[in-house]
Amino acid sequence: MANIVSPSILSADFANLERDIKSAEKYGADWIHVDVMDGHFVPNITIGVPVVKSIKRITALPLDVHLMIEKPDFYAQPFIDAGADILTFHYEALDNDNQIQQLINKIKSGSVKAGISIKPKTKPEVLLPFLNSVDMVLIMTVEPGFGGQKFMSECAEKIKFIKDNSPKNLIIQVDGGIDNNTAKICTSLGANSLVAGSYIYKSDNIQNAIASLK
Ligand code: DX5
Ligand code: ZN
């Protein structure tokens, strides 16, 4: 099956968000990746609930919302209500496995898919208790916070561990420094969903860039 390509609008033109989302849609994007940052969990502030709500009105594509925030359990419901279709939070943002499991259950109680993500320094073993209940694991291949950073190949090794220990239908997503070359490294290890921001939105030809990730 082809990879799920999820362009990150962090690298789009925020003054022309509708245009840039529609062009990704026209040229074969599968999801739209929305990076939510709070200035606490990561040293950057980006998009919040009202923007997600507005984007929902202008695209038919599923919204793949990546929460890089503290207290994801407090903010999950507003993002679900705003129209998130896939809601991913960070393992590091909660205190214990019990809170994590409760949040997964809460996200999945509607028709939203639940994703859990780990930062570069977090070992993939910590996700073992959750691999049968999440819909997606997001392996960060850069330190979360900014677009346009260099792919960390040592993080890609984690993909295989997750793949070998998870049910067949688990979606394995990578995010950070993904281009046509780094995508191949990740898919060969088992990733099947690719987030790309600068590679898609800073390219001269969005159509070719998306096609090269499929
Ligand atoms: C980084 C974000 C990414 C970012 C990726 O913290 O989670 O989604 O937009 O940007 P590129 O593809 O440029 O590395
Ligand atoms: Zn992201």
PDB file of C-alpha atoms and ligand atoms in Angstrom:
ATOM      1  CA  MET A   1       0.000   0.000   0.000  1.00  0.00           C
ATOM      2  CA  ALA A   2       1.171   3.539  -0.706  1.00  0.00           C
ATOM      3  CA  ASN A   3       2.466   5.651   2.155  1.00  0.00           C
ATOM      4  CA  ILE A   4       0.219   8.134   3.904  1.00  0.00           C
ATOM      5  CA  VAL A   5       1.698  11.539   3.025  1.00  0.00           C
ATOM      6  CA  SER A   6       0.933  14.281   5.542  1.00  0.00           C
ATOM      7  CA  PRO A   7       2.276  17.726   4.554  1.00  0.00           C
ATOM      8  CA  SER A   8       3.092  19.876   7.587  1.00  0.00           C
ATOM      9  CA  ILE A   9       1.555  23.305   7.211  1.00  0.00           C
ATOM     10  CA  LEU A  10       4.188  24.692   9.567  1.00  0.00           C
ATOM     11  CA  SER A  11       6.185  25.352   6.385  1.00  0.00           C
ATOM     12  CA  ALA A  12       3.191  26.762   4.472  1.00  0.00           C
ATOM     13  CA  ASP A  13       2.483  30.485   4.109  1.00  0.00           C
ATOM     14  CA  PHE A  14       0.207  31.314   7.061  1.00  0.00           C
ATOM     15  CA  ALA A  15      -1.124  34.312   5.161  1.00  0.00           C
ATOM     16  CA  ASN A  16      -2.236  31.906   2.432  1.00  0.00           C
ATOM     17  CA  LEU A  17      -3.130  28.841   4.425  1.00  0.00           C
ATOM     18  CA  GLU A  18      -6.223  27.965   2.412  1.00  0.00           C
ATOM     19  CA  ARG A  19      -4.308  28.169  -0.869  1.00  0.00           C
ATOM     20  CA  ASP A  20      -1.465  26.020   0.465  1.00  0.00           C
ATOM     21  CA  ILE A  21      -3.735  23.379   2.010  1.00  0.00           C
ATOM     22  CA  LYS A  22      -5.787  23.148  -1.187  1.00  0.00           C
ATOM     23  CA  SER A  23      -2.698  22.729  -3.316  1.00  0.00           C
ATOM     24  CA  ALA A  24      -1.509  19.837  -1.115  1.00  0.00           C
ATOM     25  CA  GLU A  25      -4.971  18.324  -1.452  1.00  0.00           C
ATOM     26  CA  LYS A  26      -5.002  18.748  -5.226  1.00  0.00           C
ATOM     27  CA  TYR A  27      -1.574  17.166  -5.604  1.00  0.00           C
ATOM     28  CA  GLY A  28      -2.277  13.990  -3.692  1.00  0.00           C
ATOM     29  CA  ALA A  29      -1.702  14.627   0.015  1.00  0.00           C
ATOM     30  CA  ASP A  30      -3.527  12.098   2.185  1.00  0.00           C
ATOM     31  CA  TRP A  31      -3.697  14.041   5.447  1.00  0.00           C
ATOM     32  CA  ILE A  32      -2.886  17.581   6.580  1.00  0.00           C
ATOM     33  CA  HIS A  33      -0.374  17.699   9.449  1.00  0.00           C
ATOM     34  CA  VAL A  34      -1.045  20.465  11.961  1.00  0.00           C
ATOM     35  CA  ASP A  35       1.742  21.225  14.460  1.00  0.00           C
ATOM     36  CA  VAL A  36       0.429  22.579  17.733  1.00  0.00           C
ATOM     37  CA  MET A  37       3.134  24.081  19.998  1.00  0.00           C
ATOM     38  CA  ASP A  38       2.654  25.849  23.314  1.00  0.00           C
ATOM     39  CA  GLY A  39       6.003  27.491  24.093  1.00  0.00           C
ATOM     40  CA  HIS A  40       6.403  25.177  27.119  1.00  0.00           C
ATOM     41  CA  PHE A  41       6.726  21.612  25.876  1.00  0.00           C
ATOM     42  CA  VAL A  42       8.759  23.005  22.980  1.00  0.00           C
ATOM     43  CA  PRO A  43      10.396  26.430  22.589  1.00  0.00           C
ATOM     44  CA  ASN A  44       8.012  27.668  19.908  1.00  0.00           C
ATOM     45  CA  ILE A  45       4.359  28.757  19.641  1.00  0.00           C
ATOM     46  CA  THR A  46       2.306  27.934  16.557  1.00  0.00           C
ATOM     47  CA  ILE A  47      -1.305  26.944  15.985  1.00  0.00           C
ATOM     48  CA  GLY A  48      -4.224  26.560  18.395  1.00  0.00           C
ATOM     49  CA  VAL A  49      -7.820  25.397  18.471  1.00  0.00           C
ATOM     50  CA  PRO A  50      -9.417  28.290  16.486  1.00  0.00           C
ATOM     51  CA  VAL A  51      -7.092  27.743  13.524  1.00  0.00           C
ATOM     52  CA  VAL A  52      -7.801  23.997  13.472  1.00  0.00           C
ATOM     53  CA  LYS A  53     -11.507  24.793  13.478  1.00  0.00           C
ATOM     54  CA  SER A  54     -11.131  27.130  10.482  1.00  0.00           C
ATOM     55  CA  ILE A  55      -8.942  24.724   8.516  1.00  0.00           C
ATOM     56  CA  LYS A  56     -11.560  22.016   9.019  1.00  0.00           C
ATOM     57  CA  ARG A  57     -14.034  24.074   6.966  1.00  0.00           C
ATOM     58  CA  ILE A  58     -11.814  24.341   3.905  1.00  0.00           C
ATOM     59  CA  THR A  59     -10.452  20.826   3.386  1.00  0.00           C
ATOM     60  CA  ALA A  60     -11.922  17.365   3.074  1.00  0.00           C
ATOM     61  CA  LEU A  61      -8.634  15.753   4.064  1.00  0.00           C
ATOM     62  CA  PRO A  62      -8.247  14.257   7.535  1.00  0.00           C
ATOM     63  CA  LEU A  63      -6.555  16.634   9.984  1.00  0.00           C
ATOM     64  CA  ASP A  64      -3.501  14.981  11.539  1.00  0.00           C
ATOM     65  CA  VAL A  65      -3.007  17.084  14.656  1.00  0.00           C
ATOM     66  CA  HIS A  66       0.377  16.783  16.399  1.00  0.00           C
ATOM     67  CA  LEU A  67       0.210  18.163  19.926  1.00  0.00           C
ATOM     68  CA  MET A  68       3.587  19.348  21.192  1.00  0.00           C
ATOM     69  CA  ILE A  69       2.109  20.754  24.381  1.00  0.00           C
ATOM     70  CA  GLU A  70       1.968  20.236  28.112  1.00  0.00           C
ATOM     71  CA  LYS A  71      -1.317  18.901  29.538  1.00  0.00           C
ATOM     72  CA  PRO A  72      -2.479  17.139  26.348  1.00  0.00           C
ATOM     73  CA  ASP A  73      -5.189  15.467  28.462  1.00  0.00           C
ATOM     74  CA  PHE A  74      -6.676  18.887  29.242  1.00  0.00           C
ATOM     75  CA  TYR A  75      -6.596  20.086  25.625  1.00  0.00           C
ATOM     76  CA  ALA A  76      -7.571  16.893  23.770  1.00  0.00           C
ATOM     77  CA  GLN A  77     -11.311  17.512  23.804  1.00  0.00           C
ATOM     78  CA  PRO A  78     -11.149  21.058  22.359  1.00  0.00           C
ATOM     79  CA  PHE A  79      -8.992  19.789  19.494  1.00  0.00           C
ATOM     80  CA  ILE A  80     -11.383  16.885  18.894  1.00  0.00           C
ATOM     81  CA  ASP A  81     -14.303  19.307  18.857  1.00  0.00           C
ATOM     82  CA  ALA A  82     -12.375  21.553  16.437  1.00  0.00           C
ATOM     83  CA  GLY A  83     -12.160  18.684  13.944  1.00  0.00           C
ATOM     84  CA  ALA A  84      -8.992  16.662  14.538  1.00  0.00           C
ATOM     85  CA  ASP A  85      -9.254  13.262  12.835  1.00  0.00           C
ATOM     86  CA  ILE A  86      -5.959  11.906  14.147  1.00  0.00           C
ATOM     87  CA  LEU A  87      -4.810  13.305  17.475  1.00  0.00           C
ATOM     88  CA  THR A  88      -1.208  12.639  18.516  1.00  0.00           C
ATOM     89  CA  PHE A  89       0.271  13.588  21.876  1.00  0.00           C
ATOM     90  CA  HIS A  90       3.735  13.157  23.344  1.00  0.00           C
ATOM     91  CA  TYR A  91       4.640  10.349  25.732  1.00  0.00           C
ATOM     92  CA  GLU A  92       6.915  12.812  27.566  1.00  0.00           C
ATOM     93  CA  ALA A  93       4.066  15.246  28.269  1.00  0.00           C
ATOM     94  CA  LEU A  94       2.289  13.016  30.805  1.00  0.00           C
ATOM     95  CA  ASP A  95       3.436  11.717  34.184  1.00  0.00           C
ATOM     96  CA  ASN A  96       2.591   8.034  34.114  1.00  0.00           C
ATOM     97  CA  ASP A  97       1.288   5.111  32.069  1.00  0.00           C
ATOM     98  CA  ASN A  98      -2.131   5.331  33.655  1.00  0.00           C
ATOM     99  CA  GLN A  99      -2.648   8.925  32.464  1.00  0.00           C
ATOM    100  CA  ILE A 100      -1.410   7.940  29.010  1.00  0.00           C
ATOM    101  CA  GLN A 101      -3.811   5.021  28.745  1.00  0.00           C
ATOM    102  CA  GLN A 102      -6.699   7.183  29.891  1.00  0.00           C
ATOM    103  CA  LEU A 103      -5.930   9.762  27.233  1.00  0.00           C
ATOM    104  CA  ILE A 104      -5.721   7.105  24.519  1.00  0.00           C
ATOM    105  CA  ASN A 105      -9.120   5.786  25.620  1.00  0.00           C
ATOM    106  CA  LYS A 106     -10.602   9.277  25.670  1.00  0.00           C
ATOM    107  CA  ILE A 107      -9.381  10.104  22.155  1.00  0.00           C
ATOM    108  CA  LYS A 108     -10.637   6.781  20.801  1.00  0.00           C
ATOM    109  CA  SER A 109     -14.035   7.011  22.441  1.00  0.00           C
ATOM    110  CA  GLY A 110     -15.257   9.062  19.473  1.00  0.00           C
ATOM    111  CA  SER A 111     -14.229   8.383  15.879  1.00  0.00           C
ATOM    112  CA  VAL A 112     -10.814   9.999  16.272  1.00  0.00           C
ATOM    113  CA  LYS A 113      -7.594   8.024  15.851  1.00  0.00           C
ATOM    114  CA  ALA A 114      -5.110   8.181  18.722  1.00  0.00           C
ATOM    115  CA  GLY A 115      -1.391   8.659  18.132  1.00  0.00           C
ATOM    116  CA  ILE A 116       1.496   8.700  20.587  1.00  0.00           C
ATOM    117  CA  SER A 117       4.856  10.271  19.834  1.00  0.00           C
ATOM    118  CA  ILE A 118       8.371  10.059  21.250  1.00  0.00           C
ATOM    119  CA  LYS A 119      11.154  12.627  21.068  1.00  0.00           C
ATOM    120  CA  PRO A 120      14.649  11.677  19.847  1.00  0.00           C
ATOM    121  CA  LYS A 121      16.018  10.880  23.318  1.00  0.00           C
ATOM    122  CA  THR A 122      13.105   8.659  24.372  1.00  0.00           C
ATOM    123  CA  LYS A 123      13.518   4.910  23.967  1.00  0.00           C
ATOM    124  CA  PRO A 124      10.863   3.061  21.957  1.00  0.00           C
ATOM    125  CA  GLU A 125      10.470   0.423  24.722  1.00  0.00           C
ATOM    126  CA  VAL A 126       8.406   2.895  26.769  1.00  0.00           C
ATOM    127  CA  LEU A 127       5.632   2.529  24.190  1.00  0.00           C
ATOM    128  CA  LEU A 128       5.264  -1.244  24.606  1.00  0.00           C
ATOM    129  CA  PRO A 129       2.247  -1.001  26.964  1.00  0.00           C
ATOM    130  CA  PHE A 130       0.321   1.070  24.419  1.00  0.00           C
ATOM    131  CA  LEU A 131       1.027  -0.560  21.073  1.00  0.00           C
ATOM    132  CA  ASN A 132      -2.196  -2.565  21.126  1.00  0.00           C
ATOM    133  CA  SER A 133      -4.428   0.385  21.868  1.00  0.00           C
ATOM    134  CA  VAL A 134      -3.048   3.305  19.830  1.00  0.00           C
ATOM    135  CA  ASP A 135      -3.778   3.699  16.128  1.00  0.00           C
ATOM    136  CA  MET A 136      -0.476   5.391  15.353  1.00  0.00           C
ATOM    137  CA  VAL A 137       3.052   5.819  16.721  1.00  0.00           C
ATOM    138  CA  LEU A 138       4.930   8.953  15.651  1.00  0.00           C
ATOM    139  CA  ILE A 139       8.701   8.643  15.808  1.00  0.00           C
ATOM    140  CA  MET A 140      10.237  12.117  15.826  1.00  0.00           C
ATOM    141  CA  THR A 141      13.342  12.258  13.650  1.00  0.00           C
ATOM    142  CA  VAL A 142      14.262  15.775  14.841  1.00  0.00           C
ATOM    143  CA  GLU A 143      13.924  17.529  18.204  1.00  0.00           C
ATOM    144  CA  PRO A 144      10.329  18.834  18.057  1.00  0.00           C
ATOM    145  CA  GLY A 145       9.863  22.603  17.810  1.00  0.00           C
ATOM    146  CA  PHE A 146      10.867  23.778  14.370  1.00  0.00           C
ATOM    147  CA  GLY A 147      10.641  22.879  10.699  1.00  0.00           C
ATOM    148  CA  GLY A 148      13.648  22.628   8.418  1.00  0.00           C
ATOM    149  CA  GLN A 149      15.969  20.654  10.717  1.00  0.00           C
ATOM    150  CA  LYS A 150      18.298  17.826   9.741  1.00  0.00           C
ATOM    151  CA  PHE A 151      17.033  14.233   9.850  1.00  0.00           C
ATOM    152  CA  MET A 152      18.499  12.238  12.773  1.00  0.00           C
ATOM    153  CA  SER A 153      19.219   8.806  11.353  1.00  0.00           C
ATOM    154  CA  GLU A 154      19.746   7.280  14.817  1.00  0.00           C
ATOM    155  CA  CYS A 155      16.039   7.874  15.523  1.00  0.00           C
ATOM    156  CA  ALA A 156      15.015   5.880  12.483  1.00  0.00           C
ATOM    157  CA  GLU A 157      16.311   2.702  14.144  1.00  0.00           C
ATOM    158  CA  LYS A 158      13.363   2.910  16.512  1.00  0.00           C
ATOM    159  CA  ILE A 159      10.950   2.303  13.649  1.00  0.00           C
ATOM    160  CA  LYS A 160      11.991  -1.316  13.353  1.00  0.00           C
ATOM    161  CA  PHE A 161      11.536  -1.936  17.065  1.00  0.00           C
ATOM    162  CA  ILE A 162       7.995  -0.546  16.924  1.00  0.00           C
ATOM    163  CA  LYS A 163       7.229  -2.474  13.742  1.00  0.00           C
ATOM    164  CA  ASP A 164       8.458  -5.759  15.252  1.00  0.00           C
ATOM    165  CA  ASN A 165       6.393  -5.311  18.398  1.00  0.00           C
ATOM    166  CA  SER A 166       3.096  -3.976  17.114  1.00  0.00           C
ATOM    167  CA  PRO A 167      -0.059  -5.263  15.472  1.00  0.00           C
ATOM    168  CA  LYS A 168      -0.068  -5.227  11.666  1.00  0.00           C
ATOM    169  CA  ASN A 169      -2.515  -2.358  11.309  1.00  0.00           C
ATOM    170  CA  LEU A 170      -0.567   0.125  13.489  1.00  0.00           C
ATOM    171  CA  ILE A 171       0.364   3.234  11.520  1.00  0.00           C
ATOM    172  CA  ILE A 172       4.018   4.189  11.993  1.00  0.00           C
ATOM    173  CA  GLN A 173       4.637   7.850  11.211  1.00  0.00           C
ATOM    174  CA  VAL A 174       7.900   9.785  11.028  1.00  0.00           C
ATOM    175  CA  ASP A 175       8.295  13.539  11.294  1.00  0.00           C
ATOM    176  CA  GLY A 176      11.340  15.768  10.897  1.00  0.00           C
ATOM    177  CA  GLY A 177      13.794  16.180   8.052  1.00  0.00           C
ATOM    178  CA  ILE A 178      11.817  13.943   5.716  1.00  0.00           C
ATOM    179  CA  ASP A 179      12.596  14.182   2.008  1.00  0.00           C
ATOM    180  CA  ASN A 180      12.614  11.616  -0.784  1.00  0.00           C
ATOM    181  CA  ASN A 181      15.888  10.079   0.482  1.00  0.00           C
ATOM    182  CA  THR A 182      15.233  10.007   4.231  1.00  0.00           C
ATOM    183  CA  ALA A 183      11.701   8.765   3.516  1.00  0.00           C
ATOM    184  CA  LYS A 184      13.171   5.660   1.884  1.00  0.00           C
ATOM    185  CA  ILE A 185      15.267   4.909   4.971  1.00  0.00           C
ATOM    186  CA  CYS A 186      12.133   5.147   7.126  1.00  0.00           C
ATOM    187  CA  THR A 187       9.821   3.131   4.893  1.00  0.00           C
ATOM    188  CA  SER A 188      12.414   0.372   4.511  1.00  0.00           C
ATOM    189  CA  LEU A 189      12.347   0.027   8.314  1.00  0.00           C
ATOM    190  CA  GLY A 190       8.544  -0.075   8.469  1.00  0.00           C
ATOM    191  CA  ALA A 191       7.201   3.499   8.480  1.00  0.00           C
ATOM    192  CA  ASN A 192       4.066   4.011   6.398  1.00  0.00           C
ATOM    193  CA  SER A 193       3.117   7.618   7.150  1.00  0.00           C
ATOM    194  CA  LEU A 194       5.446  10.482   6.250  1.00  0.00           C
ATOM    195  CA  VAL A 195       5.196  14.033   7.533  1.00  0.00           C
ATOM    196  CA  ALA A 196       7.086  16.598   5.483  1.00  0.00           C
ATOM    197  CA  GLY A 197       7.040  20.358   5.842  1.00  0.00           C
ATOM    198  CA  SER A 198       9.907  22.151   4.137  1.00  0.00           C
ATOM    199  CA  TYR A 199      10.501  19.369   1.582  1.00  0.00           C
ATOM    200  CA  ILE A 200       6.960  19.877   0.257  1.00  0.00           C
ATOM    201  CA  TYR A 201       6.224  23.546   0.842  1.00  0.00           C
ATOM    202  CA  LYS A 202       9.646  24.938  -0.018  1.00  0.00           C
ATOM    203  CA  SER A 203       9.883  22.863  -3.201  1.00  0.00           C
ATOM    204  CA  ASP A 204       9.417  24.347  -6.686  1.00  0.00           C
ATOM    205  CA  ASN A 205       7.032  21.561  -7.544  1.00  0.00           C
ATOM    206  CA  ILE A 206       4.686  20.441  -4.777  1.00  0.00           C
ATOM    207  CA  GLN A 207       3.147  17.772  -6.971  1.00  0.00           C
ATOM    208  CA  ASN A 208       6.477  16.047  -7.607  1.00  0.00           C
ATOM    209  CA  ALA A 209       7.516  16.378  -3.981  1.00  0.00           C
ATOM    210  CA  ILE A 210       4.348  14.672  -2.741  1.00  0.00           C
ATOM    211  CA  ALA A 211       4.551  11.999  -5.454  1.00  0.00           C
ATOM    212  CA  SER A 212       8.145  11.200  -4.472  1.00  0.00           C
ATOM    213  CA  LEU A 213       7.004  10.289  -0.953  1.00  0.00           C
ATOM    214  CA  LYS A 214       4.258   7.863  -1.990  1.00  0.00           C
TER     215      LYS A 214
HETATM  216  C1  DX5 B   1       8.608  19.748  14.131  1.00  0.00           C
HETATM  217  C2  DX5 B   1       7.249  19.432  13.573  1.00  0.00           C
HETATM  218  C3  DX5 B   1       7.271  18.984  12.176  1.00  0.00           C
HETATM  219  C4  DX5 B   1       7.856  19.980  11.196  1.00  0.00           C
HETATM  220  C5  DX5 B   1       8.595  19.182  10.183  1.00  0.00           C
HETATM  221  O1  DX5 B   1       8.564  19.850  15.495  1.00  0.00           O
HETATM  222  O2  DX5 B   1       6.616  18.413  14.321  1.00  0.00           O
HETATM  223  O3  DX5 B   1       6.008  18.516  11.722  1.00  0.00           O
HETATM  224  O4  DX5 B   1       6.928  20.793  10.568  1.00  0.00           O
HETATM  225  O5  DX5 B   1       9.270  20.040   9.334  1.00  0.00           O
HETATM  226  P1  DX5 B   1      10.340  19.510   8.262  1.00  0.00           P
HETATM  227  O6  DX5 B   1       9.648  18.491   7.395  1.00  0.00           O
HETATM  228  O7  DX5 B   1      10.728  20.736   7.548  1.00  0.00           O
HETATM  229  O8  DX5 B   1      11.460  18.883   9.038  1.00  0.00           O
HETATM  230 ZN    ZN B   2       4.773  17.485  13.457  1.00  0.00          ZN
END
